[in-house]
Short mmCIF file of C-alpha atoms in Angstrom, two decimals:
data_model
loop_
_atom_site.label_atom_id
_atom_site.label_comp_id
_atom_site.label_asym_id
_atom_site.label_seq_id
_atom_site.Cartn_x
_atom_site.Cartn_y
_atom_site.Cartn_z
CA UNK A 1 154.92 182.00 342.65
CA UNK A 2 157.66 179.14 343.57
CA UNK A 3 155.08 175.83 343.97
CA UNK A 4 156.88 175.28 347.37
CA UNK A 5 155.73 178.54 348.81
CA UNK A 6 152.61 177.64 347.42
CA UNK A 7 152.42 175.02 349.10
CA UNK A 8 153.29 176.26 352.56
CA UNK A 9 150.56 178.94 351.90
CA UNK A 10 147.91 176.90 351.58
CA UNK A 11 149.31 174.23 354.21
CA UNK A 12 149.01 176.88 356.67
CA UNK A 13 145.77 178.55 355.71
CA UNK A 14 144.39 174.66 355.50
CA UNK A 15 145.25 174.09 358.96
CA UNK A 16 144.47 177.19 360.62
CA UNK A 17 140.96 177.27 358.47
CA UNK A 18 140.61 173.73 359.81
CA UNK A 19 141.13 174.47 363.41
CA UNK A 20 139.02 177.37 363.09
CA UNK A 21 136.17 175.32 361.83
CA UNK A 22 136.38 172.44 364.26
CA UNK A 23 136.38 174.67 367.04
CA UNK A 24 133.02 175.92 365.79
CA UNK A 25 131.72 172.11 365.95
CA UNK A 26 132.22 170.87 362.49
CA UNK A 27 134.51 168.60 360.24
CA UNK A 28 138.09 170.00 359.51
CA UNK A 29 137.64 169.28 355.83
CA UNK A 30 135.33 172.14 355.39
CA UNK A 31 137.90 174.50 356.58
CA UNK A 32 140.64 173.15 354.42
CA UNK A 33 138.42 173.55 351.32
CA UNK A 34 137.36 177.22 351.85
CA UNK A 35 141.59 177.75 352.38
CA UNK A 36 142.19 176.21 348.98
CA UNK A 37 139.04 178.63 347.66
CA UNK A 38 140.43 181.74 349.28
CA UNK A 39 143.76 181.07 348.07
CA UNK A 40 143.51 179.51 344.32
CA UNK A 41 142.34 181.42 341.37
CA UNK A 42 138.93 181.77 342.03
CA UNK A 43 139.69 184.89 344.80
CA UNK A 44 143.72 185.59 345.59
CA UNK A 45 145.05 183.93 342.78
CA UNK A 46 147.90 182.74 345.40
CA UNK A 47 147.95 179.05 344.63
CA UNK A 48 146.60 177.64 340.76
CA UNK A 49 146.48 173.82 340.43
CA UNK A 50 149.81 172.72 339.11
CA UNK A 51 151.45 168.75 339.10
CA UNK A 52 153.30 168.94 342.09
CA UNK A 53 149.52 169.53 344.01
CA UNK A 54 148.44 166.85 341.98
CA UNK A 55 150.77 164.26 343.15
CA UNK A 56 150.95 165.71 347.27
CA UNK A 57 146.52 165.26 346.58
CA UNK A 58 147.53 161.59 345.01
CA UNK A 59 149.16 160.75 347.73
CA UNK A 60 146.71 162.24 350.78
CA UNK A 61 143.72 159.96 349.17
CA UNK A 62 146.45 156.86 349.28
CA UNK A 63 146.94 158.42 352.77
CA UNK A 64 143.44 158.81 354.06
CA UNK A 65 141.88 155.42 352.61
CA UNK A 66 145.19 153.54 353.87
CA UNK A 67 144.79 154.43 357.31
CA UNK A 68 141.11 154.51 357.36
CA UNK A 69 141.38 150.34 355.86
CA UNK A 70 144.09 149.46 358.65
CA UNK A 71 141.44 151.32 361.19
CA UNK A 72 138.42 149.03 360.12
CA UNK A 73 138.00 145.13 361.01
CA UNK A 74 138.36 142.99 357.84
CA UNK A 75 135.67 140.69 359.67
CA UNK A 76 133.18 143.04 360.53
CA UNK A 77 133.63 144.62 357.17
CA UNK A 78 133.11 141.26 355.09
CA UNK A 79 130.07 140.14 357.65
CA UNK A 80 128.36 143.11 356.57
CA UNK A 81 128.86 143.15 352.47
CA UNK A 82 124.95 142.56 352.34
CA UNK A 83 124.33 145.89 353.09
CA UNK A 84 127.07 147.42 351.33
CA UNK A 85 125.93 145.57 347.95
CA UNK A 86 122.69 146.45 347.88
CA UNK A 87 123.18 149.88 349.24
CA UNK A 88 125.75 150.45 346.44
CA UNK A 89 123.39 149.35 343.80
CA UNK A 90 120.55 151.44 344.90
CA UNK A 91 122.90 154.33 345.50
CA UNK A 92 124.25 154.29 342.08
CA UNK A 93 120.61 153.38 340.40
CA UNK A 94 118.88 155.52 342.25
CA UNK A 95 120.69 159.29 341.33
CA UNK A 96 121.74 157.66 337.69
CA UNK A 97 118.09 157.31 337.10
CA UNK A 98 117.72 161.35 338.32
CA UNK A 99 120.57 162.33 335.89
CA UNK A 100 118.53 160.35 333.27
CA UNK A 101 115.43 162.17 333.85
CA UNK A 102 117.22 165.44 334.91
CA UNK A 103 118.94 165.61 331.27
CA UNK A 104 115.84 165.35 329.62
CA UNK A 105 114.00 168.16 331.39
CA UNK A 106 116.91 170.08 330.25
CA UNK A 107 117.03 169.57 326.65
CA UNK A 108 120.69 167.80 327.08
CA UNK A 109 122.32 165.74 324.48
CA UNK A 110 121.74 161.88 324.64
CA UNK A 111 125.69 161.76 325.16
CA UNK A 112 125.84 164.67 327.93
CA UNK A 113 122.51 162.88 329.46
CA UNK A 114 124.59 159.70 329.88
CA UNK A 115 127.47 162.14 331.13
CA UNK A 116 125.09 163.48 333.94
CA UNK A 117 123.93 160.09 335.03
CA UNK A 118 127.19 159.00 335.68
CA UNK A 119 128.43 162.27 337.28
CA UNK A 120 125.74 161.88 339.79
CA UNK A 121 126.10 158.30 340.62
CA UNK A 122 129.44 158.33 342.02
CA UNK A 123 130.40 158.76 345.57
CA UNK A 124 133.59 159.93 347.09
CA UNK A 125 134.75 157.53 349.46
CA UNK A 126 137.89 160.20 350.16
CA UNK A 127 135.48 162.83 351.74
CA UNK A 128 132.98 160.03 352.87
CA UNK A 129 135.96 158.25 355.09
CA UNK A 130 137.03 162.00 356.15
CA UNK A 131 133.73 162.81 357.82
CA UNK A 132 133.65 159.18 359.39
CA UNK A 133 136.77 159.62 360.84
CA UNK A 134 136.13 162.96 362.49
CA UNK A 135 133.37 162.08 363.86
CA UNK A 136 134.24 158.91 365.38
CA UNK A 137 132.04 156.63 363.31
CA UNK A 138 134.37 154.86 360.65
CA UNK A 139 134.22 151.47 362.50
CA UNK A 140 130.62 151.73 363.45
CA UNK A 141 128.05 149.30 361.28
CA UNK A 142 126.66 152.83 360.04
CA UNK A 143 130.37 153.49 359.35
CA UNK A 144 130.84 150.18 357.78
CA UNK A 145 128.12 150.31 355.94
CA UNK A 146 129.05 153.81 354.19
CA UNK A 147 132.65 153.33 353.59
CA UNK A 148 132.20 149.41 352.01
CA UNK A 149 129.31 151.12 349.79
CA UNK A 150 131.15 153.62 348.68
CA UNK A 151 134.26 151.17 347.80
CA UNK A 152 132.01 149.46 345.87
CA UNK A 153 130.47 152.77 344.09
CA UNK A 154 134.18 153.84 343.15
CA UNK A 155 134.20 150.33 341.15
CA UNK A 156 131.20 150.70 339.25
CA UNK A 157 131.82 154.27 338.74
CA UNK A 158 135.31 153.02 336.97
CA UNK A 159 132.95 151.09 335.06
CA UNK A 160 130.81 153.67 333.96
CA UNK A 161 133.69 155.66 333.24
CA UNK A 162 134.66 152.98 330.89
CA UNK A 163 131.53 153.99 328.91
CA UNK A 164 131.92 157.42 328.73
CA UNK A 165 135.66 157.05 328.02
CA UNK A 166 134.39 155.03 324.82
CA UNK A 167 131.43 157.22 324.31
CA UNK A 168 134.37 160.06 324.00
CA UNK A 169 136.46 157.96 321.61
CA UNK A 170 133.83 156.62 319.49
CA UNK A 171 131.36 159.37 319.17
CA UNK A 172 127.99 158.37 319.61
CA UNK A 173 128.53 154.83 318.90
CA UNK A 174 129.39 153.04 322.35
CA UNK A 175 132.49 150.85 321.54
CA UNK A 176 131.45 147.28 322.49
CA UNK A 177 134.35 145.81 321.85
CA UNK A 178 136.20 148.44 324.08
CA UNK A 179 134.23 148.11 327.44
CA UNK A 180 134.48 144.69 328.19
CA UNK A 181 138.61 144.93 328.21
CA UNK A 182 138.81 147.40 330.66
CA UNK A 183 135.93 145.95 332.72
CA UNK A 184 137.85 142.62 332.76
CA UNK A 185 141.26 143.99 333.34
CA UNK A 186 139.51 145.54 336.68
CA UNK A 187 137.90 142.35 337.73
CA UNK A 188 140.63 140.45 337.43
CA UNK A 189 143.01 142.61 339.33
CA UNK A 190 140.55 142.15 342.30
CA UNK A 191 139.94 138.79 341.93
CA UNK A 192 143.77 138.59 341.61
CA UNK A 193 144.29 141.21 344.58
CA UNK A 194 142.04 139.88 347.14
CA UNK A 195 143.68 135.97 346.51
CA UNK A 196 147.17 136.84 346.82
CA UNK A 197 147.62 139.81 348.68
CA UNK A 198 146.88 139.03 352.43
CA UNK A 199 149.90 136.20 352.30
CA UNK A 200 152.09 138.60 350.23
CA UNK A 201 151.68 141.43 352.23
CA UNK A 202 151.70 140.30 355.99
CA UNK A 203 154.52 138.40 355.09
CA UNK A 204 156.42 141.34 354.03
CA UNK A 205 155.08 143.21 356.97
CA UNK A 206 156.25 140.53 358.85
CA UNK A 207 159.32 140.61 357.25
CA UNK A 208 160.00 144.54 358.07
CA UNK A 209 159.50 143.43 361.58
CA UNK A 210 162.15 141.58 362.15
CA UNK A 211 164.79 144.40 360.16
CA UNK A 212 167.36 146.45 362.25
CA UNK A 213 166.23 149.25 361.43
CA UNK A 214 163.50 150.83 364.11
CA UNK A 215 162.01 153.10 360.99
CA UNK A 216 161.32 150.43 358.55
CA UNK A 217 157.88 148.96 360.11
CA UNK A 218 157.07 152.53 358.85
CA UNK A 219 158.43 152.84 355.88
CA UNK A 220 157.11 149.49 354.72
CA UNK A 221 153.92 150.56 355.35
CA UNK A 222 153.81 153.09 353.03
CA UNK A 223 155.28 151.68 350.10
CA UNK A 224 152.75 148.65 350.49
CA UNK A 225 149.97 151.62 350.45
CA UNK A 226 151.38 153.55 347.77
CA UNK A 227 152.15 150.54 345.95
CA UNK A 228 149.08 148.56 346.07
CA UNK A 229 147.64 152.18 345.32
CA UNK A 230 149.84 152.10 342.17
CA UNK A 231 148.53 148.53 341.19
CA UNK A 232 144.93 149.49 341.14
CA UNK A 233 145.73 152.29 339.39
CA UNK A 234 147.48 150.33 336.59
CA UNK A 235 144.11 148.22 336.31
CA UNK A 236 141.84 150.76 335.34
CA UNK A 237 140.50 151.57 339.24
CA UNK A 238 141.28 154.60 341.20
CA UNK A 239 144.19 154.75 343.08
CA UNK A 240 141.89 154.87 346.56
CA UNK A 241 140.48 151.54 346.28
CA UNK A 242 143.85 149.59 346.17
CA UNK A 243 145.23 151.72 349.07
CA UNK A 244 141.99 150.90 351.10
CA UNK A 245 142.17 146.89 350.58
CA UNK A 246 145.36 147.09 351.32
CA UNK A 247 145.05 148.54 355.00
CA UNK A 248 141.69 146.59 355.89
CA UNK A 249 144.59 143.51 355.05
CA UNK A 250 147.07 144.70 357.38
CA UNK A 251 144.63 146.24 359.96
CA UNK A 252 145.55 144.28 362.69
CA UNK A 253 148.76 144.77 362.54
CA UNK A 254 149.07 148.09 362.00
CA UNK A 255 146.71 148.74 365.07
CA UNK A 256 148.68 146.05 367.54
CA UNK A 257 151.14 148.90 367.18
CA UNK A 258 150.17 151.98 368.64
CA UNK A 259 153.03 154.13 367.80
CA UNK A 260 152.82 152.80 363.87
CA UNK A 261 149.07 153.73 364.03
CA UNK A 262 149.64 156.79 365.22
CA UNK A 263 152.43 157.46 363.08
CA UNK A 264 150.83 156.91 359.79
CA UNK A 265 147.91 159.20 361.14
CA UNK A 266 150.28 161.79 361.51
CA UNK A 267 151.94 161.08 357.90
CA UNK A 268 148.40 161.57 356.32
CA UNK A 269 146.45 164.17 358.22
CA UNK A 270 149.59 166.32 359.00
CA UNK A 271 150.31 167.09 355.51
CA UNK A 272 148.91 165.15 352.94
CA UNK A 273 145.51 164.60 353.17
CA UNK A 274 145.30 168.38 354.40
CA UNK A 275 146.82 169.29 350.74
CA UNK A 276 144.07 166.79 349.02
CA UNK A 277 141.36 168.67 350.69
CA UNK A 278 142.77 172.02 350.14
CA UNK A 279 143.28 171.24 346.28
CA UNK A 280 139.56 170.59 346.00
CA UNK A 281 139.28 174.16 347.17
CA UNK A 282 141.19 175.15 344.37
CA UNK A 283 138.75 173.87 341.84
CA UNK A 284 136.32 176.00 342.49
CA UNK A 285 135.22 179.36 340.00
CA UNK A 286 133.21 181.86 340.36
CA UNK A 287 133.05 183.57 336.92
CA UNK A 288 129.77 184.96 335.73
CA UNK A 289 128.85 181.60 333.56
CA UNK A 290 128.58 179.67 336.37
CA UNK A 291 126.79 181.05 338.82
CA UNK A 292 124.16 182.07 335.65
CA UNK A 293 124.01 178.97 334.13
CA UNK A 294 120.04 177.08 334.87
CA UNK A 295 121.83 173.82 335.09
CA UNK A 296 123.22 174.27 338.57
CA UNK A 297 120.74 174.41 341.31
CA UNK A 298 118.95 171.23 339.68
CA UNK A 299 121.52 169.18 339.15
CA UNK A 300 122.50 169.88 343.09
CA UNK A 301 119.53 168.86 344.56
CA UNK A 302 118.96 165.84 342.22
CA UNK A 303 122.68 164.90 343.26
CA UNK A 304 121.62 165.23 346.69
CA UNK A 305 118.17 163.84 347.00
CA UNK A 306 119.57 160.96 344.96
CA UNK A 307 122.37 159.30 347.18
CA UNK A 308 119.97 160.26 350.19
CA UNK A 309 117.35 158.10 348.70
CA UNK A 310 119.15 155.47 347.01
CA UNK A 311 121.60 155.31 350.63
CA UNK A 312 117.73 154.73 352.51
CA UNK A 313 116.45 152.13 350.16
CA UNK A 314 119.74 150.11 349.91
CA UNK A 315 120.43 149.87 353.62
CA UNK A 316 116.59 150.49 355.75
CA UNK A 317 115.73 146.33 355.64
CA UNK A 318 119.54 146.11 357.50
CA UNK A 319 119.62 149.07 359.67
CA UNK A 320 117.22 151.29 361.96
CA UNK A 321 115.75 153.95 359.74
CA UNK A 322 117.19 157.26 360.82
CA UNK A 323 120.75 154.80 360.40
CA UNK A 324 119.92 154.79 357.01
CA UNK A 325 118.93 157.77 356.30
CA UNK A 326 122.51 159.21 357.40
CA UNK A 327 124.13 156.47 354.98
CA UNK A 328 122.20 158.02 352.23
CA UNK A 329 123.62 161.09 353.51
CA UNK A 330 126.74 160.11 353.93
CA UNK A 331 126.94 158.91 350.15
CA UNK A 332 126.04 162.53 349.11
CA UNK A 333 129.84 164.06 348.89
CA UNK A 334 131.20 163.30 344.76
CA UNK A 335 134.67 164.39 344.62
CA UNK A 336 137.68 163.19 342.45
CA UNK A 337 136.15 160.44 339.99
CA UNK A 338 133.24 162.45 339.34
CA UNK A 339 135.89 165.60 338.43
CA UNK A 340 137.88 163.02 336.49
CA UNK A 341 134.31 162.20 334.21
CA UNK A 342 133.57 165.95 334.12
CA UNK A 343 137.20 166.26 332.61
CA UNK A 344 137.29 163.08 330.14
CA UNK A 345 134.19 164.35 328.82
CA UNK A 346 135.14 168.25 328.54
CA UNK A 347 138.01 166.88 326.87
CA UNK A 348 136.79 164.31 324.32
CA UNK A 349 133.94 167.12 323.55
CA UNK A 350 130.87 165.25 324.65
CA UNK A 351 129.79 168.58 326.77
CA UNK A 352 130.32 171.92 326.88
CA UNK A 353 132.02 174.66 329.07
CA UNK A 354 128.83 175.13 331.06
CA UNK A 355 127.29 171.89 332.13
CA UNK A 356 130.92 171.11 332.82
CA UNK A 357 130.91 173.93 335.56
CA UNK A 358 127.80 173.14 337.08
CA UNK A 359 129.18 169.60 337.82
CA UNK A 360 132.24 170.87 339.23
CA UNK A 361 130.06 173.53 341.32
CA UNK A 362 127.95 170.05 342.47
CA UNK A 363 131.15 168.42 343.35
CA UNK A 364 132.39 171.39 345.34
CA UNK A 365 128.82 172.00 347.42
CA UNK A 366 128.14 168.18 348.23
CA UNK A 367 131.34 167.50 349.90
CA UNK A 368 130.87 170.93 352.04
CA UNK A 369 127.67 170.43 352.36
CA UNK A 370 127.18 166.72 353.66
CA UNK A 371 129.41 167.33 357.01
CA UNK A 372 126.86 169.74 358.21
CA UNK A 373 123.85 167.83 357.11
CA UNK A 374 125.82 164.56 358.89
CA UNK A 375 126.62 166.51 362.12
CA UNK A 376 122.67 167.62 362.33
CA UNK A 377 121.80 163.86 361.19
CA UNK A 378 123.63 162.12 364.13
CA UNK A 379 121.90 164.57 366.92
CA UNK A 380 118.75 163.89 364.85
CA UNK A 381 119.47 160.38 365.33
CA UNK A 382 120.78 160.24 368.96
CA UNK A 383 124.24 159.07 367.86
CA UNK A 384 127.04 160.47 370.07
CA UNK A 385 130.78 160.81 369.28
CA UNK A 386 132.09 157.28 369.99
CA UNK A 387 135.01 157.91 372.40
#
């Protein structure tokens, strides 16, 4: 089928999924997801993951993280990196230490141990920021405190990814030579990033201001997103956590105009960030191996109980205890890194067919998953839609 009808299939099955679902009381996202299941090979073989899906899903995580950085104060955000950096260790150490002890009890490899470990100790801080936003919470300190961890998860997942990537190359023999380049190139770029940016980027935000043309505020915008996107990529980091830093710089500016605000909302949940949820649907298969395979149903619940717990222990000395409970849950979803480790590892031969389905069937029930266990968590905790 032509990709473009493709597309408008599963735009319009994503959206009317969507609606569907919200009307029922729950996130959007989940709706999207089941349209990209319906639709992709797993059921109608409609839509199959193809490059042009892969760049329209690129572009709705530059989307979603943009917006969701320009919709979050850069002060509140830095005042409360205490609780982000210990809830990001713990919620890394925490289900890393349960893939450790999971792979064991399983009989895995030493190499597809380490592989599980790192699969479960990364967040997604796409479908985290999603379930934020829908519910009203992104700029809450529980918000805050989510979103920042997860930022800093996505970095020391890169990291970890780094191993594995060497692991792949190397064989059994980590490459020690290897890891520190990569690590360093990252670091840098953020050390580099978070000097010069702010001045470089308000000024040309500034600069688009005071243009003749009404449209280029807009179109500014989005090529500082894209391209700071595009930077961290180039470093070694995922294209989500350049995009992010760069709208938590230009945050208040972006929201001292309305009509930009609501604009760039528009740009990214219209269309693009509907596509990125829908493609995750996509992913999904339900051939007989899966479904049969012993390693599934463990490696779910350790992948769950392990962000819940590490989320609780990073963040209960900073925040009221049912608050921290829901970060823990809201550190459950994995979603594009951890696919991108299930696929450099699949790849480079360091694990088979079947533990690589079973992580992709953990990616695919955590991020459905964690928006109904987050709308039961906030009328467990008393916390109302903020308005």
């Amino acid at each position: 089928m032509d990709v473009i009808l493709q597309i408008l299939f599963l735009l319009i099955s994503a959206k009317l999924f969507g609606e569907l679902v919200e009307r029922a009381g729950y996130p959007a996202l989940i709706g999207e997801i089941a349209a990209g299941i319906l639709l992709g090979p797993s059921l109608l073989g409609l839509v199959t993951p193809n490059e042009t899906l892969e760049v329209f899903a690129d572009i709705g995580i530059i989307a979603l993280l943009f917006v969701s950085g320009a919709e979050m104060n850069l002060k509140s955000f830095l005042e409360r990196r205490n609780v982000a950096v210990t809830t990001a260790v713990a919620g890394v150490l925490v289900p890393f230490g349960g893939g450790i002890l999971l792979g064991h009890l399983l009989n895995l490899t030493q190499t597809e141990t380490l592989f599980l470990a790192i699969a479960l100790s990364i967040t997604s801080i796409g479908v985290s920021v999603r379930i934020l936003v829908d519910y009203k919470q992104l700029n809450t300190v529980l918000g805050t405190a989510i979103v920042s961890a997860a930022v800093l998860d996505d970095i020391i997942g890169i990291f970890l990814l780094g191993i594995l990537s060497a692991v792949a190359m190397q064989g059994t023999t980590l490459a020690v030579d290897f890891l520190p380049a990569g690590l360093l190139v990252a670091i840098i770029f953020l050390v580099l990033f978070v000097i010069f940016a702010p001045r470089l980027l308000r000024w040309l935000f500034d600069l688009a201001r005071k243009t003749e043309t009404h449209e280029m505020v807009y179109s500014v915008a989005i090529i500082l997103a894209i391209g700071s996107a595009w930077l961290s990529h180039a470093a070694g980091l995922h294209y989500s956590i350049g995009a992010f830093i760069a709208g938590l710089i230009l945050g208040d500016q972006i929201r001292s105009d309305r009509l930009l605000f609501d604009s760039l909302m528009d740009f990214g949940f219209g269309f693009f960030v509907t596509l990125f949820f829908a493609s995750v649907g996509l992913l999904f298969s339900f051939t007989r191996e899966t479904f049969l395979s012993p390693y599934i149903i463990p490696i779910i619940v350790v992948a769950i109980a392990g962000k819940i717990i590490g989320g609780y222990i990073g963040s209960f000395h900073f925040l009221p205890r049912a608050e921290a409970f829901l970060v823990g849950l809201g550190m459950t979803p994995r979603g594009e890194i951890a696919l991108v480790v299930a696929k450099v590892a699949l790849v480079g031969g360091i694990i088979g067919s079947a533990l690589f389905s079973a992580v992709t069937v953990m990616v695919i029930v955590t991020i459905i998953v964690t928006p109904l266990l987050m709308k039961h968590g906030f009328v467990w905790a008393g916390i109302r839609e903020k308005e």
